[in-house]
PDB file of C-alpha atoms in Angstrom:
ATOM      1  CA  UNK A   1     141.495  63.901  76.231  1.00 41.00           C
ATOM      2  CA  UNK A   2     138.037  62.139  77.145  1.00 43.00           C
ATOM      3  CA  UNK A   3     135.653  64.104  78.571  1.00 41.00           C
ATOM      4  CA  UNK A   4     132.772  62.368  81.026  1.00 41.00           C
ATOM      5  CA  UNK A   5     129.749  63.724  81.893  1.00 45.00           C
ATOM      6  CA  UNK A   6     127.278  61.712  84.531  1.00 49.00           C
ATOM      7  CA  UNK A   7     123.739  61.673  84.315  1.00 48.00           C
ATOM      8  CA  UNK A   8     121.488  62.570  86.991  1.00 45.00           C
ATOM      9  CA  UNK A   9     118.507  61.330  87.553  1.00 52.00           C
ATOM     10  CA  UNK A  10     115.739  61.855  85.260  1.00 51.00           C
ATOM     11  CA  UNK A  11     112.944  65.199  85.121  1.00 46.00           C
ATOM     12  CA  UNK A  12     110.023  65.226  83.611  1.00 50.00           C
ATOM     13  CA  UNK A  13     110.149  69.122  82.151  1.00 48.00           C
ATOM     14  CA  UNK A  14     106.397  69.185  82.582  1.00 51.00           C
ATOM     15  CA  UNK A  15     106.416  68.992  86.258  1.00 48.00           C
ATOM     16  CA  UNK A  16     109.160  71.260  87.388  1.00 48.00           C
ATOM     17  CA  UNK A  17     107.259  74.464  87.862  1.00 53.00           C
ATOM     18  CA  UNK A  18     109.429  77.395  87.127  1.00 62.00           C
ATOM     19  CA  UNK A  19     109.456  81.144  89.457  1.00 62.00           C
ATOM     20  CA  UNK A  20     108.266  83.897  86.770  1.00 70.00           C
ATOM     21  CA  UNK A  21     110.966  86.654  86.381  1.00 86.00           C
ATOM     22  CA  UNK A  22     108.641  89.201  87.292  1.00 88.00           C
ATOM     23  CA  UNK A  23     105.289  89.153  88.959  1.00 91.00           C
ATOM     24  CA  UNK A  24     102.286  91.063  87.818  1.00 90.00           C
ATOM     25  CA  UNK A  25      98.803  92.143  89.428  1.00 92.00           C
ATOM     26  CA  UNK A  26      96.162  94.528  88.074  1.00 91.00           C
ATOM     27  CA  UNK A  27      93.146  95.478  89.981  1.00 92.00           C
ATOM     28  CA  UNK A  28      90.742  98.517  89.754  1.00 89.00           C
ATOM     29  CA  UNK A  29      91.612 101.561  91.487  1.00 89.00           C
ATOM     30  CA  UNK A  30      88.123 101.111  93.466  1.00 87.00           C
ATOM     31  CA  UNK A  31      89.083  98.103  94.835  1.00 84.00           C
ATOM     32  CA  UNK A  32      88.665  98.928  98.555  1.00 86.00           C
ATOM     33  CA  UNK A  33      92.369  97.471  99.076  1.00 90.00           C
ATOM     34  CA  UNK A  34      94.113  97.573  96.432  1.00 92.00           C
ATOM     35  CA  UNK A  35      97.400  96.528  97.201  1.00 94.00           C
ATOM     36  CA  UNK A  36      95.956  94.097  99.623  1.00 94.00           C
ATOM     37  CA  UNK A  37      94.541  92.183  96.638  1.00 94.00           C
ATOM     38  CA  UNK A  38      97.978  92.777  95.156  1.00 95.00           C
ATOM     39  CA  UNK A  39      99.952  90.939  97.801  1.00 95.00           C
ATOM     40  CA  UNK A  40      97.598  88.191  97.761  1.00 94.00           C
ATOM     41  CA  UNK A  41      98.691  87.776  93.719  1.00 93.00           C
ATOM     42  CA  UNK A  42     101.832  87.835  94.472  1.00 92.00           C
ATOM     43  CA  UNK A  43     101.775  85.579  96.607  1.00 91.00           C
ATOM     44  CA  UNK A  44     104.786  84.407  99.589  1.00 88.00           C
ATOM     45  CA  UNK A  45     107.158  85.519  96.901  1.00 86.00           C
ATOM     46  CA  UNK A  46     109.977  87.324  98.638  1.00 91.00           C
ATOM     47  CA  UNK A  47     110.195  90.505  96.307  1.00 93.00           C
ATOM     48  CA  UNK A  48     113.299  92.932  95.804  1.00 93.00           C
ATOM     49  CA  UNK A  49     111.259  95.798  94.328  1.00 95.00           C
ATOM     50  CA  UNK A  50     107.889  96.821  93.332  1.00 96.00           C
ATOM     51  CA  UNK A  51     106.569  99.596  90.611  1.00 95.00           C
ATOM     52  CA  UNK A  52     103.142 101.068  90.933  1.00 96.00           C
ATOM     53  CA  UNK A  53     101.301 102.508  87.889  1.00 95.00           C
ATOM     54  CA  UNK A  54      98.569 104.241  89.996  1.00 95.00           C
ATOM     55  CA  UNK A  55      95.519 105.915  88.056  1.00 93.00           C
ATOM     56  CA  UNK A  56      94.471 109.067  89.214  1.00 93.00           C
ATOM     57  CA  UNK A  57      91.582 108.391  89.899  1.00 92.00           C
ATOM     58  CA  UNK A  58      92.682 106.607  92.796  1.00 93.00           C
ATOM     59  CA  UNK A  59      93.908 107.628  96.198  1.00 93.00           C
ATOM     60  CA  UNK A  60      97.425 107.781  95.648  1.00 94.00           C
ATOM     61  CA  UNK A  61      98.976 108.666  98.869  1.00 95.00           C
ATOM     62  CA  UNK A  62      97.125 105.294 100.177  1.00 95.00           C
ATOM     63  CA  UNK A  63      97.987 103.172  98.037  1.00 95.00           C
ATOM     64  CA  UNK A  64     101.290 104.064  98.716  1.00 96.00           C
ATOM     65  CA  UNK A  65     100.811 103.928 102.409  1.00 96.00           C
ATOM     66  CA  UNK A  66      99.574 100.423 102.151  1.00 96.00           C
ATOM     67  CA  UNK A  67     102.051  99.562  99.698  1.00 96.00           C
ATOM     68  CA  UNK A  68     104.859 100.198 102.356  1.00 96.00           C
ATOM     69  CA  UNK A  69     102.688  98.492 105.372  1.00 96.00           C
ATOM     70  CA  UNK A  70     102.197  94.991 103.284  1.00 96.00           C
ATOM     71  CA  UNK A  71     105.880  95.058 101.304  1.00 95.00           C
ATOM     72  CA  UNK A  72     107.888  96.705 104.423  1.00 94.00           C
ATOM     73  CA  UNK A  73     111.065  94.858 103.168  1.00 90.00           C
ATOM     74  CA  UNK A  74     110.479  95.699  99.790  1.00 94.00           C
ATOM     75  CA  UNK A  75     111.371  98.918  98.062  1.00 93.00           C
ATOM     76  CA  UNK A  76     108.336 100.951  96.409  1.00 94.00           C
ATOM     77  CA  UNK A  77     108.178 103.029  93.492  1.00 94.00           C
ATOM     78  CA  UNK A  78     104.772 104.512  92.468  1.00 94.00           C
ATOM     79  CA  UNK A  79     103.765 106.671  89.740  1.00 92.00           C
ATOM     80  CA  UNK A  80     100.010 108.338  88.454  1.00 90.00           C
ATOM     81  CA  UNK A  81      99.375 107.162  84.856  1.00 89.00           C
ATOM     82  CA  UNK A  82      97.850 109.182  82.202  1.00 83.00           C
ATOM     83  CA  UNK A  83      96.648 105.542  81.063  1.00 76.00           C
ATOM     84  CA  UNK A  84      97.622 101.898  82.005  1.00 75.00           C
ATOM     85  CA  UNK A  85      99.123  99.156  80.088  1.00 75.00           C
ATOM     86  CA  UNK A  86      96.984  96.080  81.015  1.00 72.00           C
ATOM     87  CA  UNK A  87      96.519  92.526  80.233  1.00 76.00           C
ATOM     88  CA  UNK A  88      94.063  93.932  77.626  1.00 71.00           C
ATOM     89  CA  UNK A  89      96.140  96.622  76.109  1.00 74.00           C
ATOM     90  CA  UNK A  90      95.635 100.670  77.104  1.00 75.00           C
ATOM     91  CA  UNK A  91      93.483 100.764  79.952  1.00 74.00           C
ATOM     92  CA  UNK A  92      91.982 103.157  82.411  1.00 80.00           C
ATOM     93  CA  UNK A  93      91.288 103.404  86.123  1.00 86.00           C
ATOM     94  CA  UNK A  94      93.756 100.421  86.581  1.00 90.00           C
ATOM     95  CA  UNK A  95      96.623  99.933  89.389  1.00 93.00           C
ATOM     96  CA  UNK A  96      99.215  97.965  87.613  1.00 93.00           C
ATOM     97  CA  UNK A  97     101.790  96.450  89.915  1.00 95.00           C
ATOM     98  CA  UNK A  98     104.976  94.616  88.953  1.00 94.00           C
ATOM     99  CA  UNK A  99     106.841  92.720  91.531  1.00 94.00           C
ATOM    100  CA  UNK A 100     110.929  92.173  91.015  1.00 93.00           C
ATOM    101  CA  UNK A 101     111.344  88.718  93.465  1.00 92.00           C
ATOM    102  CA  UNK A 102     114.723  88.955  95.140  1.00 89.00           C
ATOM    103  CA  UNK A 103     115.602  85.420  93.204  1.00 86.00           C
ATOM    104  CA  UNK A 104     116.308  87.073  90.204  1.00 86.00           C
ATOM    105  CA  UNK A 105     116.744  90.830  91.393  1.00 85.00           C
ATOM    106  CA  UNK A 106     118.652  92.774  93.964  1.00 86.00           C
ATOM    107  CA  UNK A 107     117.425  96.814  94.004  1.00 87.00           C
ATOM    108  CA  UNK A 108     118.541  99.940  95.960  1.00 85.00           C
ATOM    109  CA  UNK A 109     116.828 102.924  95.699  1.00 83.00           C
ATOM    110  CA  UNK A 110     118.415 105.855  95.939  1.00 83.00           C
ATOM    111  CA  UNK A 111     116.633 109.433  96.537  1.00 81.00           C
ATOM    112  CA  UNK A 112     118.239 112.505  94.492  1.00 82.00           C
ATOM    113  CA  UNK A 113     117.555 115.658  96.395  1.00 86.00           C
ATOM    114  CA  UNK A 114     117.408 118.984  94.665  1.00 83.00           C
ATOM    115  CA  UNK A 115     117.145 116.943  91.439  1.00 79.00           C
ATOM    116  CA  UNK A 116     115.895 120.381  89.665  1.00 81.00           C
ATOM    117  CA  UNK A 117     119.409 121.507  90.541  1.00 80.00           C
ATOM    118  CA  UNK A 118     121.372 119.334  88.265  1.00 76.00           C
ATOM    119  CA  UNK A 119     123.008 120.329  85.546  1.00 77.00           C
ATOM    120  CA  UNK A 120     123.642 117.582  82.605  1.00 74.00           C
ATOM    121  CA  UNK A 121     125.324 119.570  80.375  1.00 75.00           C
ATOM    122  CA  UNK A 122     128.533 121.214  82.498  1.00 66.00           C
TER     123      UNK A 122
END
């Protein structure tokens, strides 16, 4: 058995730029638009999902808000932080974003109503 393999033509690793797996933005939750300023680090990337890590000191329901008006295909989840985890370690008074580009990713959200009704242990 003889096995042949054809080569194609030649790539210079250096120059073939590479999508990250995941996006990520940080800005300070008194930026005047936060999430504004996060879309423009993310860039044109069409992304599957985004998580928010929202201090408290910020406005929460509008970063939300603006979160759904600049990523209206995306799906959202936000949460307040007791403390972010930022480029420079524990932070404070951070909004931490990380994007999930629908290249790698494919999300649903699902809502679970009455979730203080569940039982886990029948």
């Amino acid at each position: 058995m003889t096995l042949s393999v054809e080569a194609g033509p030649r790539v210079n690793a250096t120059t073939v730029a590479k999508a990250p797996i995941v996006l990520t933005s940080q800005v300070p939750w008194s930026d005047t638009s936060p999430m504004n300023q996060i879309k423009q680090d993310f860039g044109s990337e069409p992304l599957s999902f985004i998580a928010l890590f929202v201090s408290p000191r910020a406005d929460f329901e509008e970063v939300v808000a603006e979160a759904h008006r600049l990523f209206p295909d995306t799906d959202v989840a936000a949460c307040t932080t007791a403390g972010e985890i930022s480029k420079l370690g524990y932070d404070e008074g951070k909004i931490i974003a990380v994007g999930f580009p629908t290249a790698g990713f494919a999300t649903t959200s699902l809502l679970i109503e009455d979730i203080h009704d569940l039982n886990p242990c029948p």
